[in-house]
CSV table of C-alpha atoms in Angstrom, one decimal:
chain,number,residue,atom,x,y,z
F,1,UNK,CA,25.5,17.4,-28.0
F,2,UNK,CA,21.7,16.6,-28.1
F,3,UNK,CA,19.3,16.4,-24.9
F,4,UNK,CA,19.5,12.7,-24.8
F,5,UNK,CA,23.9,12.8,-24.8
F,6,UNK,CA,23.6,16.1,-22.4
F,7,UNK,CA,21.4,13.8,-20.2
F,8,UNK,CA,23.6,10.7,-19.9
F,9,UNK,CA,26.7,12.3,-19.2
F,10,UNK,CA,24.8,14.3,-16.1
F,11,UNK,CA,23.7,11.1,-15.1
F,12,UNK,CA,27.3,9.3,-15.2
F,13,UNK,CA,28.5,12.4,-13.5
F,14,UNK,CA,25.3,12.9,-10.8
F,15,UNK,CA,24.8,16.0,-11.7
F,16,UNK,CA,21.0,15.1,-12.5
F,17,UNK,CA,19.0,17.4,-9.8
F,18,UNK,CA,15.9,14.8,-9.3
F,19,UNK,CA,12.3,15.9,-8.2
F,20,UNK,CA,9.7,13.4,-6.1
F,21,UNK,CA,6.0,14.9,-6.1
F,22,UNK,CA,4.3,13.0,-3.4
F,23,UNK,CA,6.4,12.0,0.0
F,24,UNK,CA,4.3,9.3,1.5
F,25,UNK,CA,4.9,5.6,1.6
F,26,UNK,CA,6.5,5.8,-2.3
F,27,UNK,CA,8.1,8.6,-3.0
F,28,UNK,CA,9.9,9.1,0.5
F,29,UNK,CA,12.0,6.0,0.3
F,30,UNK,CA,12.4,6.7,-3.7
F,31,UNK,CA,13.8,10.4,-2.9
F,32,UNK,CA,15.9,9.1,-0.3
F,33,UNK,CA,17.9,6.1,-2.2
F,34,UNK,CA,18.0,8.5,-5.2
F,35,UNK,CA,20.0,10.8,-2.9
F,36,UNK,CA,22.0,8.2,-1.7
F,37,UNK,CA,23.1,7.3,-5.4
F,38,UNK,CA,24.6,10.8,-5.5
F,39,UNK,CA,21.9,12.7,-6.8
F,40,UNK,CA,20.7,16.1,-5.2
F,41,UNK,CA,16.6,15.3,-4.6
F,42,UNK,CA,14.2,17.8,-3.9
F,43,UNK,CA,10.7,16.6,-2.3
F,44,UNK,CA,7.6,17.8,-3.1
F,45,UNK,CA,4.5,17.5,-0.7
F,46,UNK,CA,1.2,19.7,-0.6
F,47,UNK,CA,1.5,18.7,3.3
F,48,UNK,CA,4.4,21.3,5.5
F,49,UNK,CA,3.8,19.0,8.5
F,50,UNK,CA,5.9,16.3,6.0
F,51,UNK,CA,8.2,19.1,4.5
F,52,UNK,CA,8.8,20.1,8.0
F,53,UNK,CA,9.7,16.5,9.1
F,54,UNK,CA,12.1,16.1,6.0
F,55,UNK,CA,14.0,19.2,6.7
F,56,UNK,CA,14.6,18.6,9.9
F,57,UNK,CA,15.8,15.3,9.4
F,58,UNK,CA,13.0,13.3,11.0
F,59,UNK,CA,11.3,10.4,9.5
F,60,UNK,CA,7.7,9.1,9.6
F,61,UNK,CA,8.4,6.1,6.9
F,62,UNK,CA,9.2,2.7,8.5
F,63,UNK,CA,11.2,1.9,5.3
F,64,UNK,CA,13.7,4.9,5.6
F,65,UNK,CA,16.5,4.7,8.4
F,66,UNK,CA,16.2,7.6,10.5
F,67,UNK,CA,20.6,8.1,10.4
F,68,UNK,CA,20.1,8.0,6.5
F,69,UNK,CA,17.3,10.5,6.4
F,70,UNK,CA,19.4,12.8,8.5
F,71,UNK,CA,22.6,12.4,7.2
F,72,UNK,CA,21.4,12.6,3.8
F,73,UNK,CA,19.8,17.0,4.7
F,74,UNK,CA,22.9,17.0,6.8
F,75,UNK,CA,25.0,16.9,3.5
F,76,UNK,CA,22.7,19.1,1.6
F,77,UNK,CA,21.7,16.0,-0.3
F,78,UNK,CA,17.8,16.2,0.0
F,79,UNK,CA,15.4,19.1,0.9
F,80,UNK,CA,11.3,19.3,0.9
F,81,UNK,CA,9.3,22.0,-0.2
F,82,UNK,CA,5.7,22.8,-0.7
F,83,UNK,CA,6.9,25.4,-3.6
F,84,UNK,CA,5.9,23.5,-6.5
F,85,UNK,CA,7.7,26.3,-8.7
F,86,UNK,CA,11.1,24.6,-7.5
F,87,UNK,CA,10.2,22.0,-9.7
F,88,UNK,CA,12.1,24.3,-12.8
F,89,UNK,CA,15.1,23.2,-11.3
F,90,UNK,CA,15.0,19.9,-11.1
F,91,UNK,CA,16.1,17.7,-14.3
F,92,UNK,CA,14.2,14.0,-13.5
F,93,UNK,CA,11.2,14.2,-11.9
F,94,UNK,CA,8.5,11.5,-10.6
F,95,UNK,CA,5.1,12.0,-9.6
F,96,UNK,CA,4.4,9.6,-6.7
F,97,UNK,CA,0.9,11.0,-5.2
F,98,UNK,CA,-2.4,9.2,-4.0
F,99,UNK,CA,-5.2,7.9,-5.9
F,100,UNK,CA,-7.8,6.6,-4.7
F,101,UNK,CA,-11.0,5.7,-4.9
F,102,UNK,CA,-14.0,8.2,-4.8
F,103,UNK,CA,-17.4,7.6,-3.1
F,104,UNK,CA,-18.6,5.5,-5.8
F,105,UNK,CA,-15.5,3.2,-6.2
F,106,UNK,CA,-14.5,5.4,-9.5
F,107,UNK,CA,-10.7,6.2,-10.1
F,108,UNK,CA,-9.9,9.7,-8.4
F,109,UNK,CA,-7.1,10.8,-10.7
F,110,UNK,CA,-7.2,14.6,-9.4
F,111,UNK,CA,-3.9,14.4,-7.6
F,112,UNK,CA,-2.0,13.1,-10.3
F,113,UNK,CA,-3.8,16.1,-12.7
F,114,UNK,CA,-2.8,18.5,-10.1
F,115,UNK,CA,0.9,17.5,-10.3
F,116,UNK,CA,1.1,17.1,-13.5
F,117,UNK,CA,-0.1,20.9,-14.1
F,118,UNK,CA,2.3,21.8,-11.8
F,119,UNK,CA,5.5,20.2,-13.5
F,120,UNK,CA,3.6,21.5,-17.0
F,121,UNK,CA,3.8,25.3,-15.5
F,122,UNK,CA,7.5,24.7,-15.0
F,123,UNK,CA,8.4,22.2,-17.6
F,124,UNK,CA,12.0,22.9,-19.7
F,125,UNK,CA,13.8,21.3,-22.2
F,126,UNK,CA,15.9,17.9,-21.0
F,127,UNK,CA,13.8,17.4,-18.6
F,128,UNK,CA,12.2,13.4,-17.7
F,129,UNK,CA,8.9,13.3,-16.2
F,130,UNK,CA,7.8,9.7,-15.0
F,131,UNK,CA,4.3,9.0,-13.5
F,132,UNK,CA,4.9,6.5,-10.6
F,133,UNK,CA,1.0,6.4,-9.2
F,134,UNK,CA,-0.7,3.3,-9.6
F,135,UNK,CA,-3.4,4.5,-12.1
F,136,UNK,CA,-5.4,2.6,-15.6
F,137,UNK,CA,-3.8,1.5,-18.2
F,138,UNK,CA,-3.5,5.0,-21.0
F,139,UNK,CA,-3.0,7.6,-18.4
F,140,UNK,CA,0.7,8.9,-19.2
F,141,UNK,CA,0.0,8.7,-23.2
F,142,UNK,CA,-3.8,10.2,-22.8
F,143,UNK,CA,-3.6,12.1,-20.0
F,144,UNK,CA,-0.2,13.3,-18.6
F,145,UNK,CA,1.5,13.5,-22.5
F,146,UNK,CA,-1.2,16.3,-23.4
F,147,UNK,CA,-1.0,18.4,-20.2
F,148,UNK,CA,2.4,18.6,-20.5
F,149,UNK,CA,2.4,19.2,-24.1
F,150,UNK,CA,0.3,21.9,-23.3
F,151,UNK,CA,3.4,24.2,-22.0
F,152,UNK,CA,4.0,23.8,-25.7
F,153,UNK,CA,7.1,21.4,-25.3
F,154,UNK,CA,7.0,18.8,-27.5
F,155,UNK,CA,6.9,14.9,-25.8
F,156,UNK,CA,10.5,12.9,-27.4
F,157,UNK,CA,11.7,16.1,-28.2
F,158,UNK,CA,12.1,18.8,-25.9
F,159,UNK,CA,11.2,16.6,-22.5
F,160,UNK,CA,11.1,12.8,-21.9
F,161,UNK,CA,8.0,11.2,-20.5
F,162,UNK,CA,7.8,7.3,-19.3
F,163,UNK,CA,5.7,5.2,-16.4
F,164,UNK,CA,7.5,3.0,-13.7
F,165,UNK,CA,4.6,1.4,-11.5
F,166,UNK,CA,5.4,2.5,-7.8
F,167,UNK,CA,6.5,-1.8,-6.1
F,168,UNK,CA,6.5,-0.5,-2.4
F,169,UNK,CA,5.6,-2.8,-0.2
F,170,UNK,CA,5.8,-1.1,3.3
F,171,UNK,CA,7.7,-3.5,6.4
F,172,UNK,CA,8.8,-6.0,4.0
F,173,UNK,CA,12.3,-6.9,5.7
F,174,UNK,CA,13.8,-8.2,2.7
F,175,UNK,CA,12.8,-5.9,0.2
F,176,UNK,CA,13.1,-2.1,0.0
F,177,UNK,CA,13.0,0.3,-2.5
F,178,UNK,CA,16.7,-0.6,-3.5
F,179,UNK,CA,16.0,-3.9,-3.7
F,180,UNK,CA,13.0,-4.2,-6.3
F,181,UNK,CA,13.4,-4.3,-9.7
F,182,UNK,CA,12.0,-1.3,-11.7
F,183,UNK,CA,9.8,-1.6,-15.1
F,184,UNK,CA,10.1,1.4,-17.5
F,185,UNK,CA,7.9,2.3,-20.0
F,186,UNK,CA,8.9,5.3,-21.9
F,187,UNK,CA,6.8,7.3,-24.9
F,188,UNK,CA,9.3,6.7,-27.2
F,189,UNK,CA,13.0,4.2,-27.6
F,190,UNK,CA,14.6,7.9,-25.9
F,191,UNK,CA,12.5,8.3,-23.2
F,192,UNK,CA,13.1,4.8,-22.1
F,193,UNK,CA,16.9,4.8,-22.6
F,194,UNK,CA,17.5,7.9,-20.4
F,195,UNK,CA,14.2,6.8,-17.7
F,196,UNK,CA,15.9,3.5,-17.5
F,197,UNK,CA,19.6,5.0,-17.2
F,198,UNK,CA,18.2,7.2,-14.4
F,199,UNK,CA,16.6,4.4,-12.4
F,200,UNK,CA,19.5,2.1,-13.1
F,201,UNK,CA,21.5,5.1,-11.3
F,202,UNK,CA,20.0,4.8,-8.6
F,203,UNK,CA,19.2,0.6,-8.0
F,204,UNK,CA,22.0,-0.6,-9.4
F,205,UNK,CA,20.6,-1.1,-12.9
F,206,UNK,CA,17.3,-3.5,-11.6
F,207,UNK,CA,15.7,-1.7,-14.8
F,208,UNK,CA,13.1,-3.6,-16.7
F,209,UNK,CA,12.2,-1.7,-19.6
F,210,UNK,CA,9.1,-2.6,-21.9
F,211,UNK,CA,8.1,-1.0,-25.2
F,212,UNK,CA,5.6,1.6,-23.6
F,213,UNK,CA,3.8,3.3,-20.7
F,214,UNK,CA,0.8,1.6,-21.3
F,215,UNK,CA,2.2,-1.9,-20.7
F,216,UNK,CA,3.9,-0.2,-17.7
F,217,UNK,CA,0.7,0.6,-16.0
F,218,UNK,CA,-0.7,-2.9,-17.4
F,219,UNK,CA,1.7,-4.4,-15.2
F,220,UNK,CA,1.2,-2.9,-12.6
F,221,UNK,CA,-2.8,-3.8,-12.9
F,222,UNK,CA,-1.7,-7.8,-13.5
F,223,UNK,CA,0.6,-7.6,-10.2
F,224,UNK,CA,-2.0,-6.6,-8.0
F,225,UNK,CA,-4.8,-8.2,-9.9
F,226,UNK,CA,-2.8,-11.5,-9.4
F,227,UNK,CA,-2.7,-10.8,-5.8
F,228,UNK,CA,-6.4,-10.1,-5.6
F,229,UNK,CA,-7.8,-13.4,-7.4
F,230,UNK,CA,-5.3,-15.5,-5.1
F,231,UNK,CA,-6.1,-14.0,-2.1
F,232,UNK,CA,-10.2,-14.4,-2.7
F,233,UNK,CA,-9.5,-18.1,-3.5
F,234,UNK,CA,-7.9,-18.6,-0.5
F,235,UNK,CA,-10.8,-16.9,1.5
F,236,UNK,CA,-13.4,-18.7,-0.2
F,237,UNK,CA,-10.8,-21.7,0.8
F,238,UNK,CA,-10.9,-20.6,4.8
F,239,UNK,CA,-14.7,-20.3,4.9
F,240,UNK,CA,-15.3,-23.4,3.4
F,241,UNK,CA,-12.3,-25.4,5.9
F,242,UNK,CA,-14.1,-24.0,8.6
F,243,UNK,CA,-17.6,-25.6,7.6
F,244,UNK,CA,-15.7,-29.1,7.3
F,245,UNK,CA,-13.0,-28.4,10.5
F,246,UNK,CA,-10.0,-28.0,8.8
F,247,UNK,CA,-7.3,-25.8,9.6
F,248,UNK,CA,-7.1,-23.7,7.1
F,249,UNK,CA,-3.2,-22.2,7.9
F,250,UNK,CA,-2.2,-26.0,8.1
F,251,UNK,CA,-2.9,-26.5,4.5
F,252,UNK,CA,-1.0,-23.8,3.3
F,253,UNK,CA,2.0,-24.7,5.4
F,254,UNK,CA,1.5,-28.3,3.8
F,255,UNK,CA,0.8,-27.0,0.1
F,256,UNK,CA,4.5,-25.0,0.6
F,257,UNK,CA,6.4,-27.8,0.6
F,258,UNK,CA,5.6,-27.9,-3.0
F,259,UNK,CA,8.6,-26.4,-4.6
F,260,UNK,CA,6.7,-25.8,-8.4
F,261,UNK,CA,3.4,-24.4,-9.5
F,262,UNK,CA,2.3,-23.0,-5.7
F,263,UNK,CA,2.8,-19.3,-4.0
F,264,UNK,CA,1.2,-19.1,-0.4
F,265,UNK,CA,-1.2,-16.9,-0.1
F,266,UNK,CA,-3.0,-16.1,3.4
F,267,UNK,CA,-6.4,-15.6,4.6
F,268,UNK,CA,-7.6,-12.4,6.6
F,269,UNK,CA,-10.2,-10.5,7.5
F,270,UNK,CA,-10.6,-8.3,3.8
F,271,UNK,CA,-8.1,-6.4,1.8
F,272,UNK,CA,-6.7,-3.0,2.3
F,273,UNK,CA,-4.2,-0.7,1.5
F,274,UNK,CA,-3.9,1.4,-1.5
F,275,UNK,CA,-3.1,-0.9,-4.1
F,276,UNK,CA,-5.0,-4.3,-3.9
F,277,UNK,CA,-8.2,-3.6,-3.0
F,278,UNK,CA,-8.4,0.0,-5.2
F,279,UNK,CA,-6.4,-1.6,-8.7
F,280,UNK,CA,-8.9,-3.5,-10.5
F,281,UNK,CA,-11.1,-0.5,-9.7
F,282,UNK,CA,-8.8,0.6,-12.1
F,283,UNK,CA,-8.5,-2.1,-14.4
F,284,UNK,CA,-11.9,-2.4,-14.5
F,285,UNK,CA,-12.7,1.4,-15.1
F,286,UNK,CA,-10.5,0.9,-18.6
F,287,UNK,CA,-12.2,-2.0,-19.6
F,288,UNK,CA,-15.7,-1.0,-19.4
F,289,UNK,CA,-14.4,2.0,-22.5
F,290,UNK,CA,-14.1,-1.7,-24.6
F,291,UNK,CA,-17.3,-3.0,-23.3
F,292,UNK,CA,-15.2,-6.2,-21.2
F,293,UNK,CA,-15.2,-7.2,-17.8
F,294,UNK,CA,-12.8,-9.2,-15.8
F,295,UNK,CA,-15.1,-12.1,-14.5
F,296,UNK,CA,-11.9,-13.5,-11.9
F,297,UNK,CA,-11.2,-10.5,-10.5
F,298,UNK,CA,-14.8,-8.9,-9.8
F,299,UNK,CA,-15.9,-12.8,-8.2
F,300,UNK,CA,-13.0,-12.2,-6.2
F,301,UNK,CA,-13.3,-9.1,-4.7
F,302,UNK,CA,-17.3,-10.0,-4.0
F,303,UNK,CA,-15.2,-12.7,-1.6
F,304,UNK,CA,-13.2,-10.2,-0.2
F,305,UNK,CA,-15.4,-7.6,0.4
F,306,UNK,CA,-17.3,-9.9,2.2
F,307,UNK,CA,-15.4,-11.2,4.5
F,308,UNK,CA,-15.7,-8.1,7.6
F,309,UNK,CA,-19.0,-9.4,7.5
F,310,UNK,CA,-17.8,-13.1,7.5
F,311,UNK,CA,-15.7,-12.4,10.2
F,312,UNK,CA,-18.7,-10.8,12.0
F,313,UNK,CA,-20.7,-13.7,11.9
F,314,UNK,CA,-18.1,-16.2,13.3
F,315,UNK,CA,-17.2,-13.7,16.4
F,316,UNK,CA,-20.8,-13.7,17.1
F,317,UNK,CA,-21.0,-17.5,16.8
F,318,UNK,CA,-18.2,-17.8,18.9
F,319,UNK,CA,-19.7,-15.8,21.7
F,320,UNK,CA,-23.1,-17.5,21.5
F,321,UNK,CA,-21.9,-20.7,21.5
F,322,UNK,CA,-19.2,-20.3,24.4
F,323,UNK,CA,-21.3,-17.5,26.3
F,324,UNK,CA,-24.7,-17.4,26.0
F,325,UNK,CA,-24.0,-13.9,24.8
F,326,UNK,CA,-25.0,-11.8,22.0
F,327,UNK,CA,-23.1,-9.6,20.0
F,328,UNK,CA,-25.4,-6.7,20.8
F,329,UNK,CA,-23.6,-5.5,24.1
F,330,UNK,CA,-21.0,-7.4,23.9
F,331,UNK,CA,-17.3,-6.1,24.9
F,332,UNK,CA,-15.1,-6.6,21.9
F,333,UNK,CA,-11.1,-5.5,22.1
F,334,UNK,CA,-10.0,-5.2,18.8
F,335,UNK,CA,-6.3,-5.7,18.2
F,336,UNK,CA,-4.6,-3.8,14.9
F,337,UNK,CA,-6.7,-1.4,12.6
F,338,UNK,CA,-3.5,-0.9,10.5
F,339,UNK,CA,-3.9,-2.6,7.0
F,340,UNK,CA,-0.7,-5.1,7.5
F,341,UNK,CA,1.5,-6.1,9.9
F,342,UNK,CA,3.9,-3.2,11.3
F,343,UNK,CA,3.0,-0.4,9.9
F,344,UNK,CA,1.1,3.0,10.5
F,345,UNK,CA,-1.3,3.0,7.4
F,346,UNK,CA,-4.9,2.3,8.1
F,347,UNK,CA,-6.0,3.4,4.1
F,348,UNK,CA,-9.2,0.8,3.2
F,349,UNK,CA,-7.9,-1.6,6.6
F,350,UNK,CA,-10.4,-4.5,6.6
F,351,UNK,CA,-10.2,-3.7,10.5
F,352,UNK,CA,-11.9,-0.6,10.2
F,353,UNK,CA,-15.3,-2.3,8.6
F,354,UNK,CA,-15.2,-4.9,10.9
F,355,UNK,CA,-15.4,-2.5,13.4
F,356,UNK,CA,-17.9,-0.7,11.5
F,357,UNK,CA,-20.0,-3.8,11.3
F,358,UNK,CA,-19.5,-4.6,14.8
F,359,UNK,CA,-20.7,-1.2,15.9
F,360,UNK,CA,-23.8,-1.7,13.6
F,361,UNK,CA,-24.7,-5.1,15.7
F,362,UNK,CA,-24.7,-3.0,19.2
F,363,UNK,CA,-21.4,-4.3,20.1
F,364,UNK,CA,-19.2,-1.8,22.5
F,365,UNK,CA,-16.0,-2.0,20.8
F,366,UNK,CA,-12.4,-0.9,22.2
F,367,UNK,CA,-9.2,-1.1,20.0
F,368,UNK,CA,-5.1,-1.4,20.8
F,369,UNK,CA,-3.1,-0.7,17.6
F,370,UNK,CA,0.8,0.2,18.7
F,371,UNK,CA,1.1,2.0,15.4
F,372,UNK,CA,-2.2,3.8,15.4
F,373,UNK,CA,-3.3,5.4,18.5
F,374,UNK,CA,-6.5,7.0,16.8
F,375,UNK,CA,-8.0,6.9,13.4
F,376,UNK,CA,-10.6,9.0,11.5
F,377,UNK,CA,-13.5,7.3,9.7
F,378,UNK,CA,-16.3,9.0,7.8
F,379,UNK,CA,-15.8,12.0,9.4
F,380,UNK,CA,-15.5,10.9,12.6
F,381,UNK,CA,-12.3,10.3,15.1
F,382,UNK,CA,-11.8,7.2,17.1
F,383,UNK,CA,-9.6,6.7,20.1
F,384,UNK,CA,-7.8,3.9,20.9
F,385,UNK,CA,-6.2,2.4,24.0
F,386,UNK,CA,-2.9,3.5,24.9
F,387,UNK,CA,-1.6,0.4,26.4
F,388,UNK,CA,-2.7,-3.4,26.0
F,389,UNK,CA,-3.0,-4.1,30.1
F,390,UNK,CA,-4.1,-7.3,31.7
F,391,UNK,CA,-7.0,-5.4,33.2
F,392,UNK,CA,-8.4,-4.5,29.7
F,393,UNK,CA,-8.0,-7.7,28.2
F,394,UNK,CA,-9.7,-9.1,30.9
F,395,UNK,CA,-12.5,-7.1,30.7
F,396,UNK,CA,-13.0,-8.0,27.0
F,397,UNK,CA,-15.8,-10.4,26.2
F,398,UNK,CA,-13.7,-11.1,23.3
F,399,UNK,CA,-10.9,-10.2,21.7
F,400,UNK,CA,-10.1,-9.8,18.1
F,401,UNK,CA,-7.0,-9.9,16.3
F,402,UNK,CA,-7.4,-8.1,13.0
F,403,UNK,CA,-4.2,-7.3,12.4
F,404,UNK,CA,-0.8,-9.4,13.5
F,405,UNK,CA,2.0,-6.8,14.7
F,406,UNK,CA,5.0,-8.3,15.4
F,407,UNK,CA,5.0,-6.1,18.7
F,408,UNK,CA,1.9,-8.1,20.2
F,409,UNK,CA,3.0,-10.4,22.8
F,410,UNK,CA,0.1,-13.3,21.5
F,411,UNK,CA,0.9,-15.3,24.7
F,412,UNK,CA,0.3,-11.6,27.3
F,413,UNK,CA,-3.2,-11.7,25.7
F,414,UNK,CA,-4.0,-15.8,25.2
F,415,UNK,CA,-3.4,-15.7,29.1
F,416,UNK,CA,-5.6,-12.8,30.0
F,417,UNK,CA,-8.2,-13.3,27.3
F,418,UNK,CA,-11.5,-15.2,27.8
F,419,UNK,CA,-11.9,-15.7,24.0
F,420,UNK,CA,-10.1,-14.9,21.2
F,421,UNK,CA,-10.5,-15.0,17.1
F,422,UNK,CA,-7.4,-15.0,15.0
F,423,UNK,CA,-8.1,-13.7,11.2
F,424,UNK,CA,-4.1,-14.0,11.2
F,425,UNK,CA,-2.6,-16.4,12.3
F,426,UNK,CA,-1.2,-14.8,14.6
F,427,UNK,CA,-1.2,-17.5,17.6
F,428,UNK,CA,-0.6,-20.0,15.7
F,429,UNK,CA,2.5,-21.1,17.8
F,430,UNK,CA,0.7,-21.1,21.1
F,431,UNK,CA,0.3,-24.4,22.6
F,432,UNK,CA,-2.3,-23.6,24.7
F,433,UNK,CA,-5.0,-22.4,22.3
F,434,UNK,CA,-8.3,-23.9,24.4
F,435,UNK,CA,-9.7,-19.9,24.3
F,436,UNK,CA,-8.9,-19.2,20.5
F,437,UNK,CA,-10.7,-20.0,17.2
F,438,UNK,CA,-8.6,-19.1,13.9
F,439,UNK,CA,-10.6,-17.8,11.0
């Protein structure tokens, strides 16, 4: 039998030993449920504190169920290590680590290079690589294919290389890893049949499978691109209800009752994470190599970047026009630096600059975040209160809610508060609401 009949029978039989590069908010989850179809998984992580947590059965992703986790290295059925030379046992891997930005908003592609060296140094024949990092369109065909090729293994011959854009969306109730469909793009018919057989192992065959990496990674660029344009327009949408008095939240309730040709989307105080606000970075980087630029998407992250220092302006309109007081001074309690709701990731969190900002206009800022006692910031570490009291509500000339965890109790803090602004939403079923302004 060839590699590709050799490879379909040992995933039929779960003998496929899988690889994940990368065990943070992607490729945990993605290890796990490939464990749970049957397959033995080994994670990869440059960090031991993560290793450590894996091996011992203890979780630090909201997505994974702690009994899974530890059932799953109970059985033998997944294992970390930072031994990167384990990888030459391993049959299917995918390469799930960070890229973000660098100092000058350009793509920082050095972990995925990094990983990809490693799985070159230990590459064999039969084996599928897939790059799952969200990264410009070309990468696997003019980056990852020649590294690898490098080991002098041949790409649709001796080993099978594809792209599957990473769709985590961390705290989403209703849909986990298992849930969401995955898009394969292979180099080559092969290297998508056996990719896509792999992935359909694992989810139940959600498999999508497109003609080639590079529209992979394109749609990846379009989701999140998508999601940027709609999310501007709806800011630009809040800052101009606000001029006239509308609710803002009231017309997108309204505008839902539509059941064609209209997807909410929410206002806030900017975008983070490590997909929206970093992947037309991206996008953008690839064009400029064919002299284009994507008009939509750079007017609407100039609305989005904008609007820490939007929500600035209104908190210190608020206190000047119920107070009498200026920003400069003024107590601010910030609740939530995380980027979203629930969750313990504070990567490019729209919080964070309006905090920044805030500190900039001589503001003494304090901040509760139940999933982020203290974060680090430009080289510098910030504590934050470790438990939302009466007493330090109270002593708030404001308070701020930046991001909406559901494990806030909005009515604790509208009673203790002598002011609040909502970028959320997240009182909007209080009935009292005669000390809070919604952005």
């Amino acid at each position: 039998m060839d590699h590709r009949d050799i490879l379909l029978k040992k995933i039929a039989d779960r003998d496929i030993v899988a690889g994940v590069i990368g065990l943070g908010y992607v490729g945990l989850p993605l290890a796990v449920e490939t464990a749970k179809a049957g397959f033995r998984t080994i994670g990869f992580d440059v960090k031991k504190e993560k290793v450590d947590s894996v091996n011992q059965g203890r979780n630090y992703i909201v997505d994974v169920a702690d009994s899974d986790l530890k059932t799953l290295v109970g059985k033998g059925m997944i294992a970390a290590t930072t031994d990167l030379s384990e990888i030459e046992n391993v049959d299917f891997v995918t390469i799930c680590v960070p890229t973000p930005l660098d100092a000058h908003k350009r793509p920082d592609i050095s972990h995925v290079e990094a990983a990809v060296k490693s799985v070159a140094d230990h590459l064999h024949k039969g084996m599928m690589v897939v790059l799952e990092s969200t990264t410009y369109p070309g990468t696997t065909e003019e980056l990852v294919k020649p590294i690898l090729e490098s080991s002098g293994l041949k790409c649709g011959c001796d080993f099978y290389l594809g792209y599957s854009p990473e769709r985590a969306d961390p705290a989403n109730a209703i849909y986990k890893t298992r849930d969401i469909p995955k898009v394969v793009g292979g180099c080559g018919a092969e290297a998508g049949e056996l990719i896509s057989a792999m992935y359909g192992a694992v989810l139940d065959n959600k498999v999508f499978r497109v003609s080639s990496p590079v529209v992979a990674e394109m749609v990846k660029m379009l989701e999140n691109s998508y999601r940027n344009v709609n999310i501007g327009l709806i800011n630009e949408f809040a800052i101009f209800c606000n001029e006239m008095g509308i609710n803002i939240w009231e017309v997108i309730e309204a505008a839902k009752t539509k059941p064609f040709g209209f997807a909410p989307f929410y206002p806030g105080p900017g975008l983070g994470g490590h997909c929206i606000p970093v992947d037309p970075c991206y996008l953008n980087h690839k064009a400029s190599e064919y002299a284009f630029r994507f008009s939509m998407i750079d007017a609407s992250m100039e609305v989005n970047d904008r609007m820490p220092e939007y929500c600035v302006k209104r908190i210190g309109d608020m206190l000047d026009r119920r107070f009498r007081k200026p920003l400069n001074g003024a107590r601010i309690l910030v609740l939530g630096v995380a980027y979203k709701a629930d969750i313990d990731d504070s990567r490019e969190s729209p919080a964070i600059r309006v905090i920044d900002k805030l500190l900039t206009e001589g503001a003494d800022i304090r901040f509760f975040d139940p999933f982020i006692p203290k974060y680090t910031h430009n080289g510098k570490d910030y504590e934050g209160e470790r438990e939302l009291t009466a007493e330090l509500i109270r002593s708030a000339d404001m308070v701020v809610i930046a991001t909406s965890h559901s494990n806030v109790d909005y009515e604790f803090v509208r009673c203790h508060a002598r002011a609040i602004f909502d970028t959320r939403n997240a009182t909007g079923n209080l009935a009292d609401r005669s000390n809070i302004e919604l952005l």
